[in-house]
CSV table of C-alpha atoms and ligand atoms in Angstrom, one decimal:
chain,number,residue,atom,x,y,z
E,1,UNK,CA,-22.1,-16.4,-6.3
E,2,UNK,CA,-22.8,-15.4,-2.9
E,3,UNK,CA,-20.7,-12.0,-1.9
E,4,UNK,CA,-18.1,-12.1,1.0
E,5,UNK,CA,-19.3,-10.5,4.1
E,6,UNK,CA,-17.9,-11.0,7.3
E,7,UNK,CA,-18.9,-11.0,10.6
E,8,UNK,CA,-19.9,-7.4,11.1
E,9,UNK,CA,-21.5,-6.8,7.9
E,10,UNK,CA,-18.9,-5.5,6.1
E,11,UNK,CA,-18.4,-6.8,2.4
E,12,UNK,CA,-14.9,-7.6,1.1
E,13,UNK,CA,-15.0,-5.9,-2.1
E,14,UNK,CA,-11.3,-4.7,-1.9
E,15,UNK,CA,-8.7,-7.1,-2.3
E,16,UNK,CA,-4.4,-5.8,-2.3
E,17,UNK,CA,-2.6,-8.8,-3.4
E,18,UNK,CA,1.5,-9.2,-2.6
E,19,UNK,CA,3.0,-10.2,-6.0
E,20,UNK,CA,6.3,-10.3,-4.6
E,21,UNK,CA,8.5,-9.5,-1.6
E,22,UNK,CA,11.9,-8.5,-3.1
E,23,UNK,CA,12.1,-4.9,-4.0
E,24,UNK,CA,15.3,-3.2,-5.9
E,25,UNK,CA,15.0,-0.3,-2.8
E,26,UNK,CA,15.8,-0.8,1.4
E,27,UNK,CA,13.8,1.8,2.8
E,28,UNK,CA,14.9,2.1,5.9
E,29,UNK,CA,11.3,2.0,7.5
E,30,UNK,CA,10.2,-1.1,5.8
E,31,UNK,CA,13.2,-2.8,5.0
E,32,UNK,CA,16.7,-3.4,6.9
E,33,UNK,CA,19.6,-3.3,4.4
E,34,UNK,CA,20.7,-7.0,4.3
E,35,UNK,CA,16.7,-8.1,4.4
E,36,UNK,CA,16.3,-11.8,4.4
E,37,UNK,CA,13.5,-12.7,1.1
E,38,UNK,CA,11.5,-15.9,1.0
E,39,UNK,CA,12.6,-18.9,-0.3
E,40,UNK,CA,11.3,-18.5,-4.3
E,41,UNK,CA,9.8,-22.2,-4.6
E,42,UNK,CA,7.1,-20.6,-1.2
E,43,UNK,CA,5.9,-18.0,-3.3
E,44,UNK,CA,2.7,-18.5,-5.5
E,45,UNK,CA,3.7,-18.4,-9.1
E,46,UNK,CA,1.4,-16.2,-11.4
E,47,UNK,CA,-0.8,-18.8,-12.7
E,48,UNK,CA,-1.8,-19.0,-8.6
E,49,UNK,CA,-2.1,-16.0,-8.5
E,50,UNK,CA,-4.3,-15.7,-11.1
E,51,UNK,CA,-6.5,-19.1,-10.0
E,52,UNK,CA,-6.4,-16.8,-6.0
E,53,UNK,CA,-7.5,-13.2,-7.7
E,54,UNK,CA,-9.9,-15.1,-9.9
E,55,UNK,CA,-12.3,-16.5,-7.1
E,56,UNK,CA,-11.9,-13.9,-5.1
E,57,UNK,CA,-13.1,-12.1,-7.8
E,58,UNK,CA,-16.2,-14.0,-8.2
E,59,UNK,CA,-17.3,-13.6,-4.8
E,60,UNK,CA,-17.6,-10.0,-5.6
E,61,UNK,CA,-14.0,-8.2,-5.1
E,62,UNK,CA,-14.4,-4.7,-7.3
E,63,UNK,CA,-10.6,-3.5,-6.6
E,64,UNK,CA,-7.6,-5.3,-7.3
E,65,UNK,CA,-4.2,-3.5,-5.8
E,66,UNK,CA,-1.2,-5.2,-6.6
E,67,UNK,CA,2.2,-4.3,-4.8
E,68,UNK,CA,4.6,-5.9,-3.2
E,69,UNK,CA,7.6,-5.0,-2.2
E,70,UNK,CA,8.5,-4.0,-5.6
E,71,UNK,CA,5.5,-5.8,-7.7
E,72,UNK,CA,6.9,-4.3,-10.9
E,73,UNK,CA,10.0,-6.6,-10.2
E,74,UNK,CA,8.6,-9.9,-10.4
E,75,UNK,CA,9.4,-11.6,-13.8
E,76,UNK,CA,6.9,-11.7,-16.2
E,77,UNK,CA,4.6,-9.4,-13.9
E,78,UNK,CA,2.8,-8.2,-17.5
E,79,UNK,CA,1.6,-11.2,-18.3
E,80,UNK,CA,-0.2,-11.2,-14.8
E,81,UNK,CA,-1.3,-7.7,-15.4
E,82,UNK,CA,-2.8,-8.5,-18.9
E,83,UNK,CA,-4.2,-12.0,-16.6
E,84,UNK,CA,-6.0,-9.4,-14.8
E,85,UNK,CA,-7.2,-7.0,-17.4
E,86,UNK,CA,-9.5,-9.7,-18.3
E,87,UNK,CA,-11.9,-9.1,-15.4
E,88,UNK,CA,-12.0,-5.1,-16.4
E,89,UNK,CA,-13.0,-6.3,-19.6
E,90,UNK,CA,-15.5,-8.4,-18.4
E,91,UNK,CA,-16.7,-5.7,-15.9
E,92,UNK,CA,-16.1,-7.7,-12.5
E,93,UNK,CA,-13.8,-5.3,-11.2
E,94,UNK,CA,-14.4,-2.1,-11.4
E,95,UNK,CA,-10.6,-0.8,-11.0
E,96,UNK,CA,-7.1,-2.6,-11.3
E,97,UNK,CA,-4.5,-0.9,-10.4
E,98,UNK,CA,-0.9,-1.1,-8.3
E,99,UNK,CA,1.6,0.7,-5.9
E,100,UNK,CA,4.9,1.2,-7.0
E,101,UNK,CA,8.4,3.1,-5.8
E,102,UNK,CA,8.1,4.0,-9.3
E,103,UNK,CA,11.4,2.8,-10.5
E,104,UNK,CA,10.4,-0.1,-13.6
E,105,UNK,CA,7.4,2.5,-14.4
E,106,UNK,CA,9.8,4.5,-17.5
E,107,UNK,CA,9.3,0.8,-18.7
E,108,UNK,CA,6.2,-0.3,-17.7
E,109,UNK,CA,3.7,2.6,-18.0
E,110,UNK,CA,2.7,2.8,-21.4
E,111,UNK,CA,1.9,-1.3,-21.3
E,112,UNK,CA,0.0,-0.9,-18.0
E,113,UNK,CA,-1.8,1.8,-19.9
E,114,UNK,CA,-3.0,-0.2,-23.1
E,115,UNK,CA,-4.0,-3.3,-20.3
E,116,UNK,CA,-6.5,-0.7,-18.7
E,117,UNK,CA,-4.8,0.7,-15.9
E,118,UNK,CA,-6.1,4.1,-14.9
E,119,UNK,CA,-4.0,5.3,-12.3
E,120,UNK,CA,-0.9,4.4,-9.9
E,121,UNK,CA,0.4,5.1,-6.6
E,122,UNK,CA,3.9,5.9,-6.3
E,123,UNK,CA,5.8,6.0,-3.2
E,124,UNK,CA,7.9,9.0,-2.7
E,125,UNK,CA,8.6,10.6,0.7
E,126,UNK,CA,11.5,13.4,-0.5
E,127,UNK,CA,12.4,15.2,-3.5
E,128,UNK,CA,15.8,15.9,-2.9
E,129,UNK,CA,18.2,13.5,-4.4
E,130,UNK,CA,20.3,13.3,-1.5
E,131,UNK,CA,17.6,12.5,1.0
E,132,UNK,CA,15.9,10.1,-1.5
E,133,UNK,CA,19.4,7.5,-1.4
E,134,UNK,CA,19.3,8.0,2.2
E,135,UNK,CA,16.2,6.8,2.9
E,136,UNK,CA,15.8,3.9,0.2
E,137,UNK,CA,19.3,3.3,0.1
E,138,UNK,CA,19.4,1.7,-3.2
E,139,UNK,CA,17.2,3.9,-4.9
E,140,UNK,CA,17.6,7.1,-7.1
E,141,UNK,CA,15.6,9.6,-7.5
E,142,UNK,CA,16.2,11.0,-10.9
E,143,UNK,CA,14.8,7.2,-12.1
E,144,UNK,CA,11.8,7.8,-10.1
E,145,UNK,CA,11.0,10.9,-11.6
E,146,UNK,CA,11.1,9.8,-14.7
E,147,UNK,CA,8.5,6.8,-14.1
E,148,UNK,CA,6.4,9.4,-12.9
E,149,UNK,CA,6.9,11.1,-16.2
E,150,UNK,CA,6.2,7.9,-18.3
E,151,UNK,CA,3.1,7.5,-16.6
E,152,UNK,CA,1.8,10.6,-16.7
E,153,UNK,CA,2.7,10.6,-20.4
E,154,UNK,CA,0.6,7.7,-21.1
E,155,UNK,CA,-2.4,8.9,-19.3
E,156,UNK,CA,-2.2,7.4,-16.0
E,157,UNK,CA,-3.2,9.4,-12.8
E,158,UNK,CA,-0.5,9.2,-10.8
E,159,UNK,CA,-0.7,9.5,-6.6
E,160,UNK,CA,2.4,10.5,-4.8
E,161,UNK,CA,2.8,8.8,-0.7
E,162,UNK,CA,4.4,10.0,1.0
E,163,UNK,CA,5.5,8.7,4.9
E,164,UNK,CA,5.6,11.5,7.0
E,165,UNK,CA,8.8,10.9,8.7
E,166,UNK,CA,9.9,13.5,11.7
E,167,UNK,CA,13.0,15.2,11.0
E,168,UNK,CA,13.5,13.8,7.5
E,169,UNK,CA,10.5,15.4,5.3
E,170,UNK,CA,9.5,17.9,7.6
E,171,UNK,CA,10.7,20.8,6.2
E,172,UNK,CA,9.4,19.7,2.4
E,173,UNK,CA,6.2,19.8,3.2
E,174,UNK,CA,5.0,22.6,1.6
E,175,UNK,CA,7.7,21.9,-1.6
E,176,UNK,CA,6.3,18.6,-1.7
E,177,UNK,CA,2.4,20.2,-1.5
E,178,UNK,CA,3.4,22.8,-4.6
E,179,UNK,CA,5.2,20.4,-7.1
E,180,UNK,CA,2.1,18.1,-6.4
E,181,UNK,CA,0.0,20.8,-7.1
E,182,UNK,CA,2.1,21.5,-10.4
E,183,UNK,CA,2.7,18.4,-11.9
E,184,UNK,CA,-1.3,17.7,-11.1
E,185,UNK,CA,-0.6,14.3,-8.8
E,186,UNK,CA,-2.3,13.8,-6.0
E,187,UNK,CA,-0.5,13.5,-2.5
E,188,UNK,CA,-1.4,11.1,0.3
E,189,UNK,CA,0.7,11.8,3.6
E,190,UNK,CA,0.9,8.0,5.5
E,191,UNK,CA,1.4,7.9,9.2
E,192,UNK,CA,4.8,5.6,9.7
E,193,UNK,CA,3.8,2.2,11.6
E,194,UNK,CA,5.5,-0.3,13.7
E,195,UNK,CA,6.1,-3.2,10.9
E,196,UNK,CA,9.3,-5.0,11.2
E,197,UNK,CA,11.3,-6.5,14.1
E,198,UNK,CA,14.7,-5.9,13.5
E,199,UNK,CA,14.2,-2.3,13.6
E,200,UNK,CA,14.3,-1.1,16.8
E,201,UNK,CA,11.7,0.5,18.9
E,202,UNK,CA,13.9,4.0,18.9
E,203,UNK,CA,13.6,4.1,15.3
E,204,UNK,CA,9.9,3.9,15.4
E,205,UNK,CA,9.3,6.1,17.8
E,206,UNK,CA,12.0,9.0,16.9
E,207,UNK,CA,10.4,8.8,12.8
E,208,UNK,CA,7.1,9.0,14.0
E,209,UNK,CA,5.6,12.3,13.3
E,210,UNK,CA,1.9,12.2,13.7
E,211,UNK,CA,-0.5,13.6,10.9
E,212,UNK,CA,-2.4,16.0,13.4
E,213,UNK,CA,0.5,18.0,13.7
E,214,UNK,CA,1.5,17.5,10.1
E,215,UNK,CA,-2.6,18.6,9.4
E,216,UNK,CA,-2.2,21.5,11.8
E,217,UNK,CA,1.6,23.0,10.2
E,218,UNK,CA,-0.6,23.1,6.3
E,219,UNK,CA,-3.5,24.9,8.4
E,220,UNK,CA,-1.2,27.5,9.1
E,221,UNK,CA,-0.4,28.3,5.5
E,222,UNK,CA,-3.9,26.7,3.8
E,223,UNK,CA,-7.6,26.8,4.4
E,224,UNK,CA,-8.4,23.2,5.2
E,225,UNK,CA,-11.8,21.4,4.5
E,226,UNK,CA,-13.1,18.0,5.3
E,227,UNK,CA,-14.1,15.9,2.7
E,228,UNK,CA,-16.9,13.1,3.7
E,229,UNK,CA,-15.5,11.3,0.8
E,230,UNK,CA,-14.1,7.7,2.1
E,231,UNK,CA,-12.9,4.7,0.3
E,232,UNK,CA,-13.3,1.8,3.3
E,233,UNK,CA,-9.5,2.4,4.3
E,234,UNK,CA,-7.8,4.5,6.0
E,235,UNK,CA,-7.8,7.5,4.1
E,236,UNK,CA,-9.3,10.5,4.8
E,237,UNK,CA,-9.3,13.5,2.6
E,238,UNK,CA,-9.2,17.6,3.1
E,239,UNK,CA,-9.3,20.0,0.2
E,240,UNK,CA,-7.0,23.0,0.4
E,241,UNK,CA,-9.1,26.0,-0.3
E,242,UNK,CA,-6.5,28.4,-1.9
E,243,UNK,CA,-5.3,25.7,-4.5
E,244,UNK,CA,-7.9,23.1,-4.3
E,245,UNK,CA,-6.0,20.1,-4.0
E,246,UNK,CA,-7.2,17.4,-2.4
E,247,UNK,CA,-4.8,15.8,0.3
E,248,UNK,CA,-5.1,12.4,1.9
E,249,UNK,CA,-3.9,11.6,5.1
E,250,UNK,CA,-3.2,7.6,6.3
E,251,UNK,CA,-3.4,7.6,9.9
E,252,UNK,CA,-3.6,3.9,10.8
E,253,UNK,CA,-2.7,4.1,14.4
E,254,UNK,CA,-4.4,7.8,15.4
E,255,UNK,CA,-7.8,7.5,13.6
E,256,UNK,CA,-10.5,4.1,13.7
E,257,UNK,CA,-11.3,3.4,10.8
E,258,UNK,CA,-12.2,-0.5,11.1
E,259,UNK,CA,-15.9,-0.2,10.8
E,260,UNK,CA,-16.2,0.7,7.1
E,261,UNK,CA,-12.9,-1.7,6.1
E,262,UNK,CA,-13.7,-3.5,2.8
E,263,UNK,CA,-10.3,-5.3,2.3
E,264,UNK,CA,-7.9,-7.9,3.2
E,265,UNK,CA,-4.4,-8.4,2.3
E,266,UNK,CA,-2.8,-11.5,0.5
E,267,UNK,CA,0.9,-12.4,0.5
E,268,UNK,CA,2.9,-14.0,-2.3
E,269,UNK,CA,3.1,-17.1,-0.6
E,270,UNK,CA,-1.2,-17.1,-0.1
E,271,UNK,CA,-1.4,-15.8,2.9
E,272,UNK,CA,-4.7,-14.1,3.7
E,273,UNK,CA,-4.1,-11.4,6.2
E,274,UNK,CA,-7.8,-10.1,7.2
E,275,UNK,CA,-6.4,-7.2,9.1
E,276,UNK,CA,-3.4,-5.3,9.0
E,277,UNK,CA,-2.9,-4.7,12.6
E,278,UNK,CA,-3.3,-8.2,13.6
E,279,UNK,CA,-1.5,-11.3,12.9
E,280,UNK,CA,-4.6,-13.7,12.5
E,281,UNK,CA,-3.9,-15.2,8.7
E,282,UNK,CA,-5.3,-18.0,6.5
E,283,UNK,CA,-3.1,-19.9,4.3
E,284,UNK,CA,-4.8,-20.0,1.2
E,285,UNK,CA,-1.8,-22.2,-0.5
E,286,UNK,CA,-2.4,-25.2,0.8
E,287,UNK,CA,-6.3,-25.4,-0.7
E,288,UNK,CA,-5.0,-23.9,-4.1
E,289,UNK,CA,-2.4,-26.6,-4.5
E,290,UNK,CA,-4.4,-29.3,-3.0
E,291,UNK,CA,-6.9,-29.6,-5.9
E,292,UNK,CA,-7.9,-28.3,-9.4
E,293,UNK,CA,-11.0,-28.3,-8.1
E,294,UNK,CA,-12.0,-24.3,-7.1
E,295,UNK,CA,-14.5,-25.6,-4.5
E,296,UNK,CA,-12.4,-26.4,-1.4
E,297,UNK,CA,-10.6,-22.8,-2.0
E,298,UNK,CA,-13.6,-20.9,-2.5
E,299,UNK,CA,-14.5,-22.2,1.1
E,300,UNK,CA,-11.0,-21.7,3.0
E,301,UNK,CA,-11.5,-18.1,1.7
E,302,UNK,CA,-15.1,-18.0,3.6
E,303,UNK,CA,-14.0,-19.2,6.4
E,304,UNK,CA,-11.2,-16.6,6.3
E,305,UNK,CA,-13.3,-13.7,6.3
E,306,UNK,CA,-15.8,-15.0,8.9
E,307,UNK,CA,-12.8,-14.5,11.0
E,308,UNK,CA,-12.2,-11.1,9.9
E,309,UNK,CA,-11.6,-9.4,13.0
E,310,UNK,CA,-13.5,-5.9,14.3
E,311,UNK,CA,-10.5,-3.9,14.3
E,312,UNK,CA,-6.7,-3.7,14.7
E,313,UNK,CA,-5.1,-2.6,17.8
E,314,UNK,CA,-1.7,-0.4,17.2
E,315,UNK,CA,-1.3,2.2,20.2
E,316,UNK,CA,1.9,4.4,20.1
E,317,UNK,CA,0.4,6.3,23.1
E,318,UNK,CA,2.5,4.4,25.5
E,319,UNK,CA,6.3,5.4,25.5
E,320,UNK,CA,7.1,1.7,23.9
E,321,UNK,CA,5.3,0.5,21.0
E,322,UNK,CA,2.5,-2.0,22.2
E,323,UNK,CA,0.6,-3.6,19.1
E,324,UNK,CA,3.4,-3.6,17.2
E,325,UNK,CA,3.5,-6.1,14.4
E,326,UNK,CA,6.5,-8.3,13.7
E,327,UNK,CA,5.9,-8.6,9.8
E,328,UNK,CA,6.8,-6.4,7.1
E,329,UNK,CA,5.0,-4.3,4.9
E,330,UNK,CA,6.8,-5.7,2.4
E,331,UNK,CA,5.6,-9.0,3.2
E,332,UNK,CA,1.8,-7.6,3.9
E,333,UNK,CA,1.8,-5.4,1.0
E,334,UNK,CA,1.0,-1.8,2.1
D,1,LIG,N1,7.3,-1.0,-3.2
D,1,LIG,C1,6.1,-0.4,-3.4
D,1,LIG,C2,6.1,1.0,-2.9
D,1,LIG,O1,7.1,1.4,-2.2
D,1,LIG,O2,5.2,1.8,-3.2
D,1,LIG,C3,4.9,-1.1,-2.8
D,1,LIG,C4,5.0,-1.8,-1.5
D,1,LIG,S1,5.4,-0.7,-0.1
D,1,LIG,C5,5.5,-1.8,1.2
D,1,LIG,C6,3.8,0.1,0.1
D,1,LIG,C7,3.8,1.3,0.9
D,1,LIG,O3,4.1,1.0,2.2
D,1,LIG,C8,4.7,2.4,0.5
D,1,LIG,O4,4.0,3.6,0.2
D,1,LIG,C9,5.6,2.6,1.7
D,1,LIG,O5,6.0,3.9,1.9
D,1,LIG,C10,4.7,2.1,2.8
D,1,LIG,N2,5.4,1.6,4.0
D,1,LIG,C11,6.4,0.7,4.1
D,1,LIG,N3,6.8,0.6,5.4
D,1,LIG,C12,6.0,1.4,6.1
D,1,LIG,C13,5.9,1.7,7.5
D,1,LIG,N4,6.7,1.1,8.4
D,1,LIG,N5,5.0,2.6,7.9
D,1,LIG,C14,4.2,3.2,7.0
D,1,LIG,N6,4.2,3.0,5.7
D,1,LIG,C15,5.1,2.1,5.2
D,2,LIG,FE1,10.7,-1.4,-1.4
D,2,LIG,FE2,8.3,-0.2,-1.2
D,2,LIG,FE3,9.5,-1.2,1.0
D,2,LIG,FE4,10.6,0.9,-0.1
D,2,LIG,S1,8.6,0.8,0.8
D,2,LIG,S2,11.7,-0.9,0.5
D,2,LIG,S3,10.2,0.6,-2.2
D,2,LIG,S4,8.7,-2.4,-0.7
């Protein structure tokens, strides 16, 4: 089948799929405490899902990322996993794998495991116990650990992220760097971003601490080097030269990336966000319940990515937030 490339050349070979929007944590940068979910008849049950992964799978996506909110939540989100595992096995996509907050993995690692998952992000901005029930309110952190323990245990590669948040995780930073470094994860630092309405610009504005001065505190301690290494998102890498980890930094709203962007974002309710920084979305529910037939999806999904835009437009440079988007991650998928 023909591959997926839009306008600009770029093929979509990276596709991070919302299985869910609830999440058993409130963080208070994604989330506000008494959160509002979706209606469960609008969201796509797994057998969708699996019909929406499926074609976009044979027009060449590689990379499946599943998340959420919470995607280890959903009911019966195993059986969608082991849906999945069927295009490893067949050798259409190259890597299947999901972020998590890390509290179901005790439970779900070894499974994930056997169903060919190599490695898993987990979100964790703070590794004091007190901090971490601040800032997800529900969550704890001794469970967390322990997921990150299970999967570690059976084999997975784990990847800590962690927001960089101004006056809450500051002072861990090199804590955070050194158990990393121990427990042999590695650590992505992600720049916080404007999601959410009922937040508040103030909140924004106060958390944000920007990765150039979170980069320029470790070169005061480490040798930093830049890798070329770049996987079409946001991420970009340095190696630490005394320990040689290797560090990732998400700066969505500081750095352009949107030339070499491989992916788009579907919601749990088939939504088909080409860009994360702009609202421009397909419905892709109304063509998968329309018809059996895969045809008519196959070409709402083209005509989805031909409007793939050039890039997003997030600008905290301004003492307001301009570009800010009025959606969740939760609801995106981060
Ligand atoms: N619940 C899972 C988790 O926390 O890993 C998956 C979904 S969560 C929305 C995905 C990622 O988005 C997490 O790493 C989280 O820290 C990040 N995130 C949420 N809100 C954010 C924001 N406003 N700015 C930056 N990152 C955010
Ligand atoms: Fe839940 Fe993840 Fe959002 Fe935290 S960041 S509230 S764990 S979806």
């Amino acid at each position: 089948m023909v591959p997926l490339i839009d306008p600009f050349a770029r093929a979509i070979s990276y596709l991070r799929v919302s299985v869910t929007d609830r999440c058993d944590f409130r963080c208070s940068y994604c989330m506000s405490e008494n959160m509002t979910f979706l209606p469960k008849a609008d969201l796509l049950s797994l057998e969708e899902l699996d019909r929406l992964c499926t074609a976009f799978v044979g027009m060449g996506v590689q990379k499946l990322r599943i998340t959420g909110g919470e995607p280890l939540v959903r009911k019966g989100i195993l059986t969608f996993f082991e849906a999945m595992s069927r295009h490893l096995q067949s050798g259409a996509l190259s890597e299947l794998t999901l972020t998590t907050n890390g509290s179901q993995l005790a439970k779900f690692a070894a499974p994930l495991a056997a169903l060919g998952i190599r490695r898993v992000n987990v979100s964790l901005d703070t590794l004091d116990p007190a901090k971490f029930a601040q800032i997800t309110r529900w969550g704890r952190l001794p469970q967390v650990l322990d997921g990150i323990e299970a999967a570690k245990a059976a084999g997975l590669r784990v990847k800590i992220n962690a927001v960089a948040l101004k006056g809450f995780n500051e002072d861990e930073l090199f804590y955070l760097i050194d158990w990393c470094a121990a427990n042999d994860h590695d650590l992505t630092f992600i720049e916080v971003m404007p999601m959410g309405e009922d937040m508040g610009e103030g909140l924004r504005l106060d958390q944000y601490w920007p990765l150039k001065d979170l980069r320029a505190r470790l070169a005061q301690q480490y040798t930093l080097t830049d890798l070329a290494e770049r996987t079409g998102g946001p991420a970009r890498y340095v190696r630490l030269e005394e320990t040689g980890q290797k560090i990732g930094f998400i700066t969505p709203l500081t750095h352009n990336f949107c030339e070499s962007c491989n992916r788009v974002r579907l919601t749990c309710t088939g939504q088909l966000f080409m860009c994360l920084g702009q609202e421009d979305m397909a419905d892709l529910r109304a063509p998968l319940r329309a018809s059996p037939d895969e045809a008519p999806l196959e070409q709402a999904i083209r005509a989805a990515i031909a409007r793939k835009p050039k890039g997003h437009d997030f600008d905290y440079s301004r003492q307001h937030v301009t570009g800010k988007m009025t959606r969740h991650m939760s609801h995106t998928g981060g």
